[in-house]
Amino acid sequence: MKPETATENSPEPRPAATLVLLRRTARCPLQALMVVRHTAVEFAGGAAVFPGGRVDASDHVGTEADDDAFRFAAIRETFEECGIVLAYDDTGGEMVSKARARALRQTYRLAVSTGELPFADMLRDERLRPATDLLIPFAHWITPPLRKKRYDTHFFIAPYDGDQEILHDDGEVTQAEWISPETLLSDAK
């Protein structure tokens, strides 16, 4: 099969970021956080995917390199879609706790998701810093040129040992769950 080639009508790929968040439990040696996109969403509607999305202009604020904006976007999207706050408390350096993540979701999630409040402003106001140091570059994919919507997506992988609850946004995402690779593959058959 020949690879698709770009034409003058090919849309420019939009910058995007995805986070493959992994954890270990006593019952399962490896689980990944997966979400199911709402069927009404134009791009990959109904698909099981990792949390992620477009890099917004506000993701570049305070970042030193493009890679930082991609990492920041992956963390923001995970908050918007799953409710997990992958950030450290500036005062003590600990990861955000379950109770604090719940309060942040209730106070800020809708405003951040709609773009009313930049994620960076929430972090600043709450004296948090994103845990970008945990994100390891994993893959880089660009949607083929003949597609209507194209993305230049940077994938990151990160360990997660926190106890925050996952709570899908019930808008763009209709389900979020920790799932083992074996279960995911057997369900795909």
CSV table of C-alpha atoms in Angstrom, one decimal:
chain,number,residue,atom,x,y,z
A,1,MET,CA,0.0,0.0,0.0
A,2,LYS,CA,1.4,3.4,-1.0
A,3,PRO,CA,1.5,6.1,1.8
A,4,GLU,CA,-0.7,9.1,1.3
A,5,THR,CA,1.0,12.2,0.1
A,6,ALA,CA,0.0,15.8,0.9
A,7,THR,CA,-1.7,18.0,-1.6
A,8,GLU,CA,-2.2,21.7,-1.6
A,9,ASN,CA,-5.7,21.0,-0.2
A,10,SER,CA,-4.4,18.9,2.7
A,11,PRO,CA,-5.3,20.5,6.0
A,12,GLU,CA,-2.4,21.5,8.2
A,13,PRO,CA,-2.0,19.1,11.2
A,14,ARG,CA,-3.1,20.6,14.5
A,15,PRO,CA,-0.7,20.1,17.5
A,16,ALA,CA,-2.1,17.6,19.9
A,17,ALA,CA,-1.0,15.6,22.9
A,18,THR,CA,-2.0,12.2,24.5
A,19,LEU,CA,-1.1,10.7,27.8
A,20,VAL,CA,-0.8,7.0,28.4
A,21,LEU,CA,-1.1,6.9,32.2
A,22,LEU,CA,0.0,3.6,33.7
A,23,ARG,CA,-0.5,2.1,37.2
A,24,ARG,CA,0.1,-1.1,39.1
A,25,THR,CA,-2.3,-2.6,41.6
A,26,ALA,CA,-2.2,-5.6,43.9
A,27,ARG,CA,-4.6,-7.4,41.6
A,28,CYS,CA,-3.1,-6.3,38.3
A,29,PRO,CA,0.5,-5.7,37.4
A,30,LEU,CA,-0.3,-3.1,34.7
A,31,GLN,CA,-3.3,-1.0,33.9
A,32,ALA,CA,-3.7,1.9,31.5
A,33,LEU,CA,-6.2,4.8,31.8
A,34,MET,CA,-8.6,4.6,28.8
A,35,VAL,CA,-11.5,6.8,27.8
A,36,VAL,CA,-14.4,6.2,25.4
A,37,ARG,CA,-15.1,9.2,23.2
A,38,HIS,CA,-18.7,10.3,22.8
A,39,THR,CA,-20.3,8.9,19.6
A,40,ALA,CA,-21.3,12.5,18.5
A,41,VAL,CA,-17.6,13.7,18.5
A,42,GLU,CA,-16.5,14.1,14.9
A,43,PHE,CA,-12.9,12.7,15.3
A,44,ALA,CA,-12.8,9.1,16.6
A,45,GLY,CA,-16.4,9.2,18.0
A,46,GLY,CA,-17.1,6.1,20.0
A,47,ALA,CA,-13.5,4.9,20.1
A,48,ALA,CA,-11.6,3.8,23.2
A,49,VAL,CA,-8.5,6.0,23.4
A,50,PHE,CA,-6.0,7.5,25.9
A,51,PRO,CA,-6.8,10.9,27.3
A,52,GLY,CA,-5.7,13.7,25.0
A,53,GLY,CA,-6.5,16.5,22.6
A,54,ARG,CA,-5.5,19.7,20.9
A,55,VAL,CA,-2.7,21.9,22.2
A,56,ASP,CA,-4.3,25.2,23.0
A,57,ALA,CA,-2.6,28.6,22.8
A,58,SER,CA,-2.8,28.8,26.6
A,59,ASP,CA,-0.7,25.6,26.9
A,60,HIS,CA,2.3,27.6,25.7
A,61,VAL,CA,2.1,30.2,28.4
A,62,GLY,CA,5.1,29.9,30.8
A,63,THR,CA,6.7,27.0,28.8
A,64,GLU,CA,10.2,27.2,27.5
A,65,ALA,CA,9.9,24.7,24.6
A,66,ASP,CA,7.3,23.3,22.3
A,67,ASP,CA,7.7,19.9,24.1
A,68,ASP,CA,6.7,21.6,27.4
A,69,ALA,CA,3.4,22.8,25.8
A,70,PHE,CA,2.7,19.3,24.5
A,71,ARG,CA,3.3,17.9,28.0
A,72,PHE,CA,1.2,20.6,29.6
A,73,ALA,CA,-1.6,19.9,27.1
A,74,ALA,CA,-1.5,16.2,27.9
A,75,ILE,CA,-1.9,16.9,31.6
A,76,ARG,CA,-4.7,19.5,31.0
A,77,GLU,CA,-6.6,17.1,28.8
A,78,THR,CA,-6.3,14.3,31.4
A,79,PHE,CA,-7.9,16.7,33.9
A,80,GLU,CA,-10.6,17.8,31.6
A,81,GLU,CA,-11.5,14.3,30.4
A,82,CYS,CA,-10.9,12.1,33.5
A,83,GLY,CA,-10.6,14.5,36.4
A,84,ILE,CA,-7.1,13.5,37.4
A,85,VAL,CA,-4.9,16.4,38.5
A,86,LEU,CA,-1.3,15.4,37.6
A,87,ALA,CA,0.4,18.2,39.6
A,88,TYR,CA,2.5,18.9,42.7
A,89,ASP,CA,1.6,21.1,45.5
A,90,ASP,CA,4.1,24.0,45.5
A,91,THR,CA,4.2,24.2,49.3
A,92,GLY,CA,5.2,20.6,50.0
A,93,GLY,CA,5.9,19.1,46.7
A,94,GLU,CA,3.5,16.2,47.1
A,95,MET,CA,1.2,15.0,44.4
A,96,VAL,CA,-2.4,16.3,44.6
A,97,SER,CA,-4.4,14.2,46.9
A,98,LYS,CA,-7.7,12.5,46.2
A,99,ALA,CA,-9.7,15.0,48.3
A,100,ARG,CA,-8.0,18.0,46.7
A,101,ALA,CA,-8.5,16.6,43.2
A,102,ARG,CA,-12.2,16.2,44.0
A,103,ALA,CA,-12.4,19.9,45.1
A,104,LEU,CA,-10.5,21.1,42.0
A,105,ARG,CA,-12.8,19.2,39.7
A,106,GLN,CA,-15.9,20.7,41.4
A,107,THR,CA,-14.5,24.2,41.3
A,108,TYR,CA,-12.6,24.5,38.0
A,109,ARG,CA,-13.2,21.6,35.6
A,110,LEU,CA,-16.1,23.1,33.7
A,111,ALA,CA,-14.4,26.5,33.3
A,112,VAL,CA,-11.1,24.9,32.2
A,113,SER,CA,-12.9,22.5,29.8
A,114,THR,CA,-14.9,25.3,28.1
A,115,GLY,CA,-11.8,27.5,27.8
A,116,GLU,CA,-13.3,30.1,30.2
A,117,LEU,CA,-10.3,29.6,32.5
A,118,PRO,CA,-6.8,28.6,31.3
A,119,PHE,CA,-5.5,25.5,33.1
A,120,ALA,CA,-2.3,27.5,33.9
A,121,ASP,CA,-4.4,30.0,35.8
A,122,MET,CA,-6.0,27.3,37.9
A,123,LEU,CA,-2.6,25.9,38.7
A,124,ARG,CA,-1.2,29.3,39.6
A,125,ASP,CA,-4.2,30.2,41.8
A,126,GLU,CA,-4.1,26.9,43.6
A,127,ARG,CA,-0.3,27.0,44.0
A,128,LEU,CA,0.3,23.8,41.9
A,129,ARG,CA,2.8,22.9,39.3
A,130,PRO,CA,2.2,20.4,36.5
A,131,ALA,CA,4.1,17.1,36.9
A,132,THR,CA,5.6,17.4,33.5
A,133,ASP,CA,8.7,15.6,34.8
A,134,LEU,CA,6.8,12.3,34.9
A,135,LEU,CA,5.9,12.4,31.2
A,136,ILE,CA,8.2,10.4,29.0
A,137,PRO,CA,8.0,10.9,25.2
A,138,PHE,CA,6.6,7.6,23.7
A,139,ALA,CA,5.5,8.2,20.1
A,140,HIS,CA,4.8,10.9,17.5
A,141,TRP,CA,2.1,10.4,15.0
A,142,ILE,CA,0.7,12.7,12.2
A,143,THR,CA,-2.7,12.0,10.7
A,144,PRO,CA,-2.4,11.1,7.0
A,145,PRO,CA,-2.7,14.0,4.6
A,146,LEU,CA,-6.0,13.0,2.9
A,147,ARG,CA,-8.0,13.2,6.1
A,148,LYS,CA,-10.4,16.1,6.8
A,149,LYS,CA,-9.0,16.6,10.3
A,150,ARG,CA,-5.3,16.1,10.9
A,151,TYR,CA,-3.3,16.1,14.1
A,152,ASP,CA,0.4,16.2,14.9
A,153,THR,CA,0.2,14.2,18.1
A,154,HIS,CA,2.9,13.7,20.7
A,155,PHE,CA,2.3,10.7,22.9
A,156,PHE,CA,3.6,10.6,26.5
A,157,ILE,CA,3.7,7.7,29.0
A,158,ALA,CA,3.7,8.3,32.7
A,159,PRO,CA,3.5,6.2,35.9
A,160,TYR,CA,0.6,6.9,38.3
A,161,ASP,CA,0.6,5.8,41.9
A,162,GLY,CA,-1.9,8.2,43.3
A,163,ASP,CA,-5.4,7.5,44.6
A,164,GLN,CA,-7.4,10.1,42.8
A,165,GLU,CA,-10.8,9.0,41.5
A,166,ILE,CA,-11.4,9.0,37.7
A,167,LEU,CA,-14.5,10.7,36.6
A,168,HIS,CA,-15.3,11.1,32.9
A,169,ASP,CA,-16.5,14.5,31.8
A,170,ASP,CA,-19.8,13.1,30.3
A,171,GLY,CA,-19.4,15.4,27.3
A,172,GLU,CA,-16.5,14.6,25.1
A,173,VAL,CA,-15.9,11.4,27.0
A,174,THR,CA,-18.6,8.9,28.1
A,175,GLN,CA,-16.5,6.4,30.0
A,176,ALA,CA,-13.1,6.4,31.8
A,177,GLU,CA,-11.5,3.3,33.4
A,178,TRP,CA,-8.3,1.6,34.3
A,179,ILE,CA,-7.9,-1.5,32.1
A,180,SER,CA,-5.2,-4.1,31.7
A,181,PRO,CA,-3.7,-4.5,28.2
A,182,GLU,CA,-4.9,-8.1,28.2
A,183,THR,CA,-8.5,-7.1,28.8
A,184,LEU,CA,-8.3,-4.3,26.2
A,185,LEU,CA,-7.0,-6.7,23.6
A,186,SER,CA,-9.5,-9.5,24.3
A,187,ASP,CA,-12.4,-6.9,24.3
A,188,ALA,CA,-11.2,-5.7,20.8
A,189,LYS,CA,-11.7,-9.1,19.2
